[in-house]
mmCIF file of C-alpha atoms and ligand atoms in Angstrom:
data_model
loop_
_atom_site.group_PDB
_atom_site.id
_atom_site.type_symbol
_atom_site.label_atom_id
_atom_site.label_comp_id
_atom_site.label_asym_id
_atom_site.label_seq_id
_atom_site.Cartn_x
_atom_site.Cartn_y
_atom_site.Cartn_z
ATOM 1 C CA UNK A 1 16.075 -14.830 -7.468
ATOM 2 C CA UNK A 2 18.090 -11.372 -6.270
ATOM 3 C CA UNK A 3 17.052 -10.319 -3.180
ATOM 4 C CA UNK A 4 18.463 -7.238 -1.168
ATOM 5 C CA UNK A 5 17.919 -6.606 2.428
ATOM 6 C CA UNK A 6 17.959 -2.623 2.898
ATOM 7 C CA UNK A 7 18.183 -0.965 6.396
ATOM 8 C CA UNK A 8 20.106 0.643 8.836
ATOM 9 C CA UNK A 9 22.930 -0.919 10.906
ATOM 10 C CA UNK A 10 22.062 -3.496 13.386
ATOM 11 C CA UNK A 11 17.836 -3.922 11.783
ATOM 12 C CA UNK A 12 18.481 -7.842 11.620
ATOM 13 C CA UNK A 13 19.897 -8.240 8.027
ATOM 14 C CA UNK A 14 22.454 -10.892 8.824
ATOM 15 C CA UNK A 15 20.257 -12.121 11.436
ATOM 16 C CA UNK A 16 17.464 -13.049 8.796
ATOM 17 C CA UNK A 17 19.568 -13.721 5.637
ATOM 18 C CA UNK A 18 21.485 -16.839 7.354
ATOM 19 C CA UNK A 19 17.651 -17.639 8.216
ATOM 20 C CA UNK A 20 16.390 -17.412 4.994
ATOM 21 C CA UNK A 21 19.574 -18.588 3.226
ATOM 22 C CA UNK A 22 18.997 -22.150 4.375
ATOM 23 C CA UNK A 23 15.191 -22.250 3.596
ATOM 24 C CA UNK A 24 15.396 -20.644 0.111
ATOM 25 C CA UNK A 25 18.633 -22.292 -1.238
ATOM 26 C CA UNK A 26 20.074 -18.398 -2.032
ATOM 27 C CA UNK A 27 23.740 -17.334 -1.004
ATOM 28 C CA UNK A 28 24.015 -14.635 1.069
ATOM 29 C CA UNK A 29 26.527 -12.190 0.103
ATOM 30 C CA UNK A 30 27.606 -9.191 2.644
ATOM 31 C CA UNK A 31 29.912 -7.358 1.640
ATOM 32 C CA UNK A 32 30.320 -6.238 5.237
ATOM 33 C CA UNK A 33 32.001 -9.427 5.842
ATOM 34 C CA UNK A 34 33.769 -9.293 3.022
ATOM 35 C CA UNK A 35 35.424 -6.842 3.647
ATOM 36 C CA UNK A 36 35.917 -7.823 7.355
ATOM 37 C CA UNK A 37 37.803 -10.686 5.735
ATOM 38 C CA UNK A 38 40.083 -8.215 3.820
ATOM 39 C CA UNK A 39 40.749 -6.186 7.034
ATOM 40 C CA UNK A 40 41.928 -9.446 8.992
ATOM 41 C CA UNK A 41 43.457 -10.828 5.639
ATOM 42 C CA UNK A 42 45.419 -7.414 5.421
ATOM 43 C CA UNK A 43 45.132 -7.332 1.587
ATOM 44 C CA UNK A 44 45.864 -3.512 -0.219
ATOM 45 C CA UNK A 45 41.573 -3.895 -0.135
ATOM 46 C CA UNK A 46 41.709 -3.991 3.862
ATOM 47 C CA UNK A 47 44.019 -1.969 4.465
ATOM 48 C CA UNK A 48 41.790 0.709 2.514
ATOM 49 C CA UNK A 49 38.915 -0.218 3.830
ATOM 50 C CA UNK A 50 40.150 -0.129 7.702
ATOM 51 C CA UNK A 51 39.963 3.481 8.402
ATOM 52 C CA UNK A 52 36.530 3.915 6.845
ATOM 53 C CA UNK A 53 35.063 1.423 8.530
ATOM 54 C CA UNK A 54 36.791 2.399 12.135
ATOM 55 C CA UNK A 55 35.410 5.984 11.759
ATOM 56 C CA UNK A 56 31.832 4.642 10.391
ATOM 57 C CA UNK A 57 32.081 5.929 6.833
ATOM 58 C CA UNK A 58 31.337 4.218 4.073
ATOM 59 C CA UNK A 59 34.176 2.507 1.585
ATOM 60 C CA UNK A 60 34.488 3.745 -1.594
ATOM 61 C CA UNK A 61 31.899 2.939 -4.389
ATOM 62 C CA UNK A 62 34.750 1.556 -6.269
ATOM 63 C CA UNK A 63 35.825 -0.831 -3.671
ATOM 64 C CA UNK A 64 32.765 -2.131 -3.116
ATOM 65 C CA UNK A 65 31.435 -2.393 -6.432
ATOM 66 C CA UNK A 66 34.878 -4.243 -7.423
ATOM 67 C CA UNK A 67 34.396 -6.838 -4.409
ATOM 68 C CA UNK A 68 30.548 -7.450 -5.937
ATOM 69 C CA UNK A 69 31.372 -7.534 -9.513
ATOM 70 C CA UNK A 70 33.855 -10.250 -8.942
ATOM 71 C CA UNK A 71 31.783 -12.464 -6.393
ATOM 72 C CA UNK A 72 28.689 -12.118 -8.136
ATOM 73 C CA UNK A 73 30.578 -14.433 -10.984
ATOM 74 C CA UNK A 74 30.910 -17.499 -8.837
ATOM 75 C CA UNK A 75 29.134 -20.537 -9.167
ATOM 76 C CA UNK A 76 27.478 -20.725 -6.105
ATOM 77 C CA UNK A 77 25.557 -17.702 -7.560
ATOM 78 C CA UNK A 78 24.095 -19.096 -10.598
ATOM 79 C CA UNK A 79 20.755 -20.106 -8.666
ATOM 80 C CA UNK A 80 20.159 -16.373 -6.822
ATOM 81 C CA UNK A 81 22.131 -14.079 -4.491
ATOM 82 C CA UNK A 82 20.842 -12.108 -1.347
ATOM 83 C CA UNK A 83 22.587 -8.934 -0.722
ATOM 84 C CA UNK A 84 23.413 -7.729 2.429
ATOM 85 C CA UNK A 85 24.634 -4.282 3.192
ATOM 86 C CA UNK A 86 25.051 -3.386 -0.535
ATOM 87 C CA UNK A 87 24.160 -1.391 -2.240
ATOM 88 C CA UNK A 88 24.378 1.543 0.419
ATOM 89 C CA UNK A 89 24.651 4.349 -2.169
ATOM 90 C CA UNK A 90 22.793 5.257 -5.377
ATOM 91 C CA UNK A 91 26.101 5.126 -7.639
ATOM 92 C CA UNK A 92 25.924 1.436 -6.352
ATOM 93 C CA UNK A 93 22.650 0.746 -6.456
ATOM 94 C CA UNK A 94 23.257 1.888 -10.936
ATOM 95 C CA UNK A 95 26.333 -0.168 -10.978
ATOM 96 C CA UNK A 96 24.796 -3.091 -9.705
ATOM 97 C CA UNK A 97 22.051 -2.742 -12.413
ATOM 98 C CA UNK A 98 24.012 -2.743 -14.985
ATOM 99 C CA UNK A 99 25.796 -5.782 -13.653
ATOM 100 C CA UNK A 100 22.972 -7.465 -14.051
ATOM 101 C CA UNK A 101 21.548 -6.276 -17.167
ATOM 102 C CA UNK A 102 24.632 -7.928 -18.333
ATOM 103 C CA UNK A 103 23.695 -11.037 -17.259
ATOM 104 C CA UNK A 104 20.167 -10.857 -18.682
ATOM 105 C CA UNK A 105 19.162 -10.528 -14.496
ATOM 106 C CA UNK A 106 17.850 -8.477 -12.503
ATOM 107 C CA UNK A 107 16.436 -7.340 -8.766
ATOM 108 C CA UNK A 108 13.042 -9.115 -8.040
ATOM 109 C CA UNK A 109 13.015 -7.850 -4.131
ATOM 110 C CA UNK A 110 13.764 -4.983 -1.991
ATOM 111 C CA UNK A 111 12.934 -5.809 1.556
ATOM 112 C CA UNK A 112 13.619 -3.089 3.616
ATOM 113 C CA UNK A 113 13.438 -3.514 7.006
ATOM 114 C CA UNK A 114 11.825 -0.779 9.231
ATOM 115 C CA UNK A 115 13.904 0.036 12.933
ATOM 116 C CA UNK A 116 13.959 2.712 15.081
ATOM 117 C CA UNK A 117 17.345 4.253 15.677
ATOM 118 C CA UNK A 118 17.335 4.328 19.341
ATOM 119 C CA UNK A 119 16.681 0.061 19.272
ATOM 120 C CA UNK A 120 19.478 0.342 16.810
ATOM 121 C CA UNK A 121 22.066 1.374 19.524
ATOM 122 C CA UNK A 122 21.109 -1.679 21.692
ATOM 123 C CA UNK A 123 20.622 -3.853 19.221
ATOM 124 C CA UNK A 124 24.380 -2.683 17.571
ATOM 125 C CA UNK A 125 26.257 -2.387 21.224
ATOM 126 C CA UNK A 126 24.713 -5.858 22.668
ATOM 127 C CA UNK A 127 26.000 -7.816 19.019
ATOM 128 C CA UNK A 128 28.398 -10.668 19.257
ATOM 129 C CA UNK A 129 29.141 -13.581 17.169
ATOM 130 C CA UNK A 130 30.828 -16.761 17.303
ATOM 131 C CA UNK A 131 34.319 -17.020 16.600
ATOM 132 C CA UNK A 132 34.434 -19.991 14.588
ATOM 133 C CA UNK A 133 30.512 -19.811 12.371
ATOM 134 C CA UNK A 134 29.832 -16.194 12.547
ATOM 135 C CA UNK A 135 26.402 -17.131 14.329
ATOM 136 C CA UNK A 136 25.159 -14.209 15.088
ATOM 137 C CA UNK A 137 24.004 -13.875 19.137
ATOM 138 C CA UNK A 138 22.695 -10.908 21.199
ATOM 139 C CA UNK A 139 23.262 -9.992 24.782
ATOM 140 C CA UNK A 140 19.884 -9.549 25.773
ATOM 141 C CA UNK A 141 17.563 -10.320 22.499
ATOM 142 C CA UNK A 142 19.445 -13.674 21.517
ATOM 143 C CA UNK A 143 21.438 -15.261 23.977
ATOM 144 C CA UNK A 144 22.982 -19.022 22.943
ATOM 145 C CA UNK A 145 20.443 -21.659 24.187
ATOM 146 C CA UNK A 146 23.612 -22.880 26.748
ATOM 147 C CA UNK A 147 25.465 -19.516 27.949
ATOM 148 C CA UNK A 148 28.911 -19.107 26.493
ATOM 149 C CA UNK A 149 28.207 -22.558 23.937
ATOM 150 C CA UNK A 150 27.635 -21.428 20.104
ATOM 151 C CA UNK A 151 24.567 -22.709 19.302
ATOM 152 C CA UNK A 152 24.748 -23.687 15.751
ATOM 153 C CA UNK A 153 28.898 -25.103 16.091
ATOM 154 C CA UNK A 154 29.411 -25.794 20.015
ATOM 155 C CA UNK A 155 32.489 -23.330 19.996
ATOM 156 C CA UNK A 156 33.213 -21.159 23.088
ATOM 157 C CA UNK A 157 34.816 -18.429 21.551
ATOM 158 C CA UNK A 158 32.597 -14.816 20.662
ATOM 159 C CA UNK A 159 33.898 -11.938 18.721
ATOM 160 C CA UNK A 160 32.536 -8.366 19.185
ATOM 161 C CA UNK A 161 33.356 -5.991 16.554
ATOM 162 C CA UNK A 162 35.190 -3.254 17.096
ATOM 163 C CA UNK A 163 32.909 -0.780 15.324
ATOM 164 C CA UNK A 164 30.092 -1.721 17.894
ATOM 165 C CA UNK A 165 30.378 1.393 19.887
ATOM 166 C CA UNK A 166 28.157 3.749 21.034
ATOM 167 C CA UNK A 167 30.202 6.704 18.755
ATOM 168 C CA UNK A 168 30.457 4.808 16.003
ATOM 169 C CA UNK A 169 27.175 3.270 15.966
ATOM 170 C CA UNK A 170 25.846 7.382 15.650
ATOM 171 C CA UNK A 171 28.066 7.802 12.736
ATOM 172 C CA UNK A 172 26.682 4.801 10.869
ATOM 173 C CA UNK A 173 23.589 5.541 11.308
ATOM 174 C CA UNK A 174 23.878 9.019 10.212
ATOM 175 C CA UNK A 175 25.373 7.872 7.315
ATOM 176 C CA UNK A 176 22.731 5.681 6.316
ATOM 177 C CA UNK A 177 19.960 8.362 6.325
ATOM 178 C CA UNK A 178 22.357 10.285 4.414
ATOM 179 C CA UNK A 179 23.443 8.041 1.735
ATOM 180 C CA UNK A 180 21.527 5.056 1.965
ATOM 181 C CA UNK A 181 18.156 6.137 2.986
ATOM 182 C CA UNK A 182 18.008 7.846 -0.650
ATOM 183 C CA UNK A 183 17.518 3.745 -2.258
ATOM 184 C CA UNK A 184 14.027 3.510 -0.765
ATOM 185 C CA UNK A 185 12.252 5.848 -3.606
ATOM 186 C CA UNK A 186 14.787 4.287 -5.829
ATOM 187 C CA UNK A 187 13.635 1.376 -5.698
ATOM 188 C CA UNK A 188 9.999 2.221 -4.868
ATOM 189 C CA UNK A 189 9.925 3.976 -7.985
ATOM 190 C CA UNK A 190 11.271 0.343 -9.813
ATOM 191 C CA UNK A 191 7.994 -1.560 -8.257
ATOM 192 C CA UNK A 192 10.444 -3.790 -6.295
ATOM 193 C CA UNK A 193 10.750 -2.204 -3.009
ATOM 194 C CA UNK A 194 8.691 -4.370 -0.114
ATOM 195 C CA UNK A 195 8.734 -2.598 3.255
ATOM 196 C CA UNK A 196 8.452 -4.796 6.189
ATOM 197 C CA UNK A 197 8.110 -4.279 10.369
ATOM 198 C CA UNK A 198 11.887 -4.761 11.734
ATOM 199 C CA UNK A 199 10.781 -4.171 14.975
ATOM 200 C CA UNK A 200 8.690 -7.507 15.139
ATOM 201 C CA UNK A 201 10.644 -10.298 17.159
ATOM 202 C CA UNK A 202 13.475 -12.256 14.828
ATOM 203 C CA UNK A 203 10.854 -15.241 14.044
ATOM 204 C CA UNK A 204 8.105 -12.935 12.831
ATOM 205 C CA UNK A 205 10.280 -11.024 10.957
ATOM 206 C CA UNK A 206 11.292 -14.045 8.828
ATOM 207 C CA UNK A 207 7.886 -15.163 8.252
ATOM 208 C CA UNK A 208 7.103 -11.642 6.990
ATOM 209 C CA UNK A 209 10.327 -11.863 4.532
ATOM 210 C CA UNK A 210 9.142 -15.378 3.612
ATOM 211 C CA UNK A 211 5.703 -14.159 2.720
ATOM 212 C CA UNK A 212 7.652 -11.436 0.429
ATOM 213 C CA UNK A 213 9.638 -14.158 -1.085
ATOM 214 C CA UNK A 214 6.788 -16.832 -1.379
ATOM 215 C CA UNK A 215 4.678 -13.940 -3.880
ATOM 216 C CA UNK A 216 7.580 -13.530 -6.232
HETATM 217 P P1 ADP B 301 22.554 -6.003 10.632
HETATM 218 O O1 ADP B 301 23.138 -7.154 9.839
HETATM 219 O O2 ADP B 301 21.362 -5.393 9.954
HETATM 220 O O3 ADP B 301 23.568 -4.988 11.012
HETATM 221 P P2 ADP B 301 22.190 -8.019 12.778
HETATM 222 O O4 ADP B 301 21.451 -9.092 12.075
HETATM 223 O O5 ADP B 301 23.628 -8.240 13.050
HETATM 224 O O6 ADP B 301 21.982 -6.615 11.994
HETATM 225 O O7 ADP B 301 21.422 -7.717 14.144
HETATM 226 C C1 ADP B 301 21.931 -6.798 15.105
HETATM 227 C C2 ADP B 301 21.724 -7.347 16.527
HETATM 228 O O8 ADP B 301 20.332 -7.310 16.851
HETATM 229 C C3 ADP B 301 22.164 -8.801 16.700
HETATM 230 O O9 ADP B 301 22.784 -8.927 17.984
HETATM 231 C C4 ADP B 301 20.864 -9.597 16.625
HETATM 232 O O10 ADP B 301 20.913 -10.760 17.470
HETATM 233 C C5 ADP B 301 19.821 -8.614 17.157
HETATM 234 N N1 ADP B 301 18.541 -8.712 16.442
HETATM 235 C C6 ADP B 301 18.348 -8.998 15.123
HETATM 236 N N2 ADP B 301 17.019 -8.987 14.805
HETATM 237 C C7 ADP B 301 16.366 -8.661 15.955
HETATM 238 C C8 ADP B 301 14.960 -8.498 16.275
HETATM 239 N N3 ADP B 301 13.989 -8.634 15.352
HETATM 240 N N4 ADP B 301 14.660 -8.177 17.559
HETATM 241 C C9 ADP B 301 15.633 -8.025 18.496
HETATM 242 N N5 ADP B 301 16.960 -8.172 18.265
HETATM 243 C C10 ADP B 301 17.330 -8.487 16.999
HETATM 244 P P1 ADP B 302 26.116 -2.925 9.631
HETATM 245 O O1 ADP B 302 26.163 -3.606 10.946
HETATM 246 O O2 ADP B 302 26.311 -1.455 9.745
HETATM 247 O O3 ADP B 302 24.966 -3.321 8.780
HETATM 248 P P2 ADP B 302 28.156 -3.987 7.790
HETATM 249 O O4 ADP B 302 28.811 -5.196 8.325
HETATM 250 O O5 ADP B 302 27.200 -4.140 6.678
HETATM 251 O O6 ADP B 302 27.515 -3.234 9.014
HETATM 252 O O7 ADP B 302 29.268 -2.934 7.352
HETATM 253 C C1 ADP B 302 30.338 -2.561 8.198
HETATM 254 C C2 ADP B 302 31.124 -1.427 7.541
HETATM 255 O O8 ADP B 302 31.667 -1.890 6.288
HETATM 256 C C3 ADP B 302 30.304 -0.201 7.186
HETATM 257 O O9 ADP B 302 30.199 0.723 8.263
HETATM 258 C C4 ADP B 302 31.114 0.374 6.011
HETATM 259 O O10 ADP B 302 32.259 1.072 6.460
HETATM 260 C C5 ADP B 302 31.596 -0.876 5.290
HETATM 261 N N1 ADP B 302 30.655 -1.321 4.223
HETATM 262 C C6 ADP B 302 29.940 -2.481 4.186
HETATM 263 N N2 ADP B 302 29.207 -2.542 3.054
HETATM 264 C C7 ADP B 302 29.461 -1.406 2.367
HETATM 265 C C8 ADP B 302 28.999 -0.862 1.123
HETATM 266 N N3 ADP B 302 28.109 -1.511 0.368
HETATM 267 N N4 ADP B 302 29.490 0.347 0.743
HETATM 268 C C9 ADP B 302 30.395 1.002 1.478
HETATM 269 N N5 ADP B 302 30.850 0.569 2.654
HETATM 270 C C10 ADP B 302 30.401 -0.627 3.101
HETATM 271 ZN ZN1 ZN B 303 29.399 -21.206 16.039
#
């Protein structure tokens, strides 16, 4: 099964693929992270990727589609993939199609997930994650269950990222009605695209992508 998770900055993507990663056995791939890893790594990919990313632009298609082309070919992906934050442009919503036409594959799910942009800004500026698992945690919306423990590893240490800002958070999202928004009749248009309420609390936003997932 190949599942992508399409919407703005900060509308719960991570949040629910680590959810629905565990129940449905998929990987989840995000090639925000990815690249996050490149940055800290300092590889010639990071080190291209930094200044996008600081200023809230996108990296290039090539980039991108490189980092995908080459992870998609892992083992771990043999049983189904969940994509997270890519594709973000039509060139790489075609290049990933033709990836998979390769492979005899193809995308069974859209799910895009429907936030307004002004709960985007508190949603992106309240956003911290553990240190050590990447759990993702939320100042107001999802605190740990024992403040300042993670959760899910029992580590004390929290990273914020440092495109979390107020300005930056505006540039994303104008660049997502710009140059991602444009997917949705993509997709629609391919029968695959499923468009669900992102503004429902984080448990009844999984059932709703479960109840996608459970029809296919
Ligand atoms: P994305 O991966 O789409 O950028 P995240 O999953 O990181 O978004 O979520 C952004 C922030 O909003 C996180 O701090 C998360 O805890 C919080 N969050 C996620 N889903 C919801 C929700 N349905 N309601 C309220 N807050 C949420
Ligand atoms: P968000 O919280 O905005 O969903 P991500 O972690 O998915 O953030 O992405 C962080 C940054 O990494 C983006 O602002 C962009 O610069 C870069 N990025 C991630 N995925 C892509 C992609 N598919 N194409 C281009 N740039 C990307
Ligand atoms: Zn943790």
């Amino acid at each position: 099964m190949i599942v992508i998770l399409l919407g703005p900055p900060g509308a719960g993507k991570g949040t629910q693929a680590t959810r629905i990663m565990e129940k449905n056995g998929l990987v989840q791939l995000s090639t925000g992270d990815m690249l996050r890893a490149a940055v800290a790594a300092k590889t010639a990919v990071g080190i291209k990727a930094k200044e996008f990313m600081d200023s809230g632009k996108l990296v290039t298609d090539e980039i991108v589609i490189g980092i995908i082309a080459d992870r998609i070919e892992e083992d771990d992906c043999r049983q189904g993939f969940l994509l997270d934050g890519f594709p973000r442009t039509l060139a790489q919503a075609e290049a990933l199609d033709k990836l998979l036409t390769n492979k005899n594959l193809k995308v069974d799910a859209v799910i895009e997930m429907k936030v307004n942009d002004e709960s985007l800004v508190d949603r992106i500026t309240g956003r911290y994650t553990c240190a050590h698992c990447n759990m993702g945690y939320h100042d107001t919306n999802l605190k740990p269950q024992k403040a300042g423990v993670c959760d899910s590893c029992g580590s004390t240490n929290f990273n914020r990222r440092s495109d979390d800002n107020r300005k930056t958070v505006v540039a994303r999202l104008a660049t997502y009605h710009a140059q991602t928004a444009p997917l949705l009749p993509f997709y629609k248009e391919k029968g695959v695209l499923r468009t669900i309420d992102g503004m429902a609390n984080i448990d009844d936003v999984t059932i709703q992508i479960n109840n996608v997932l459970s029809k296919l």
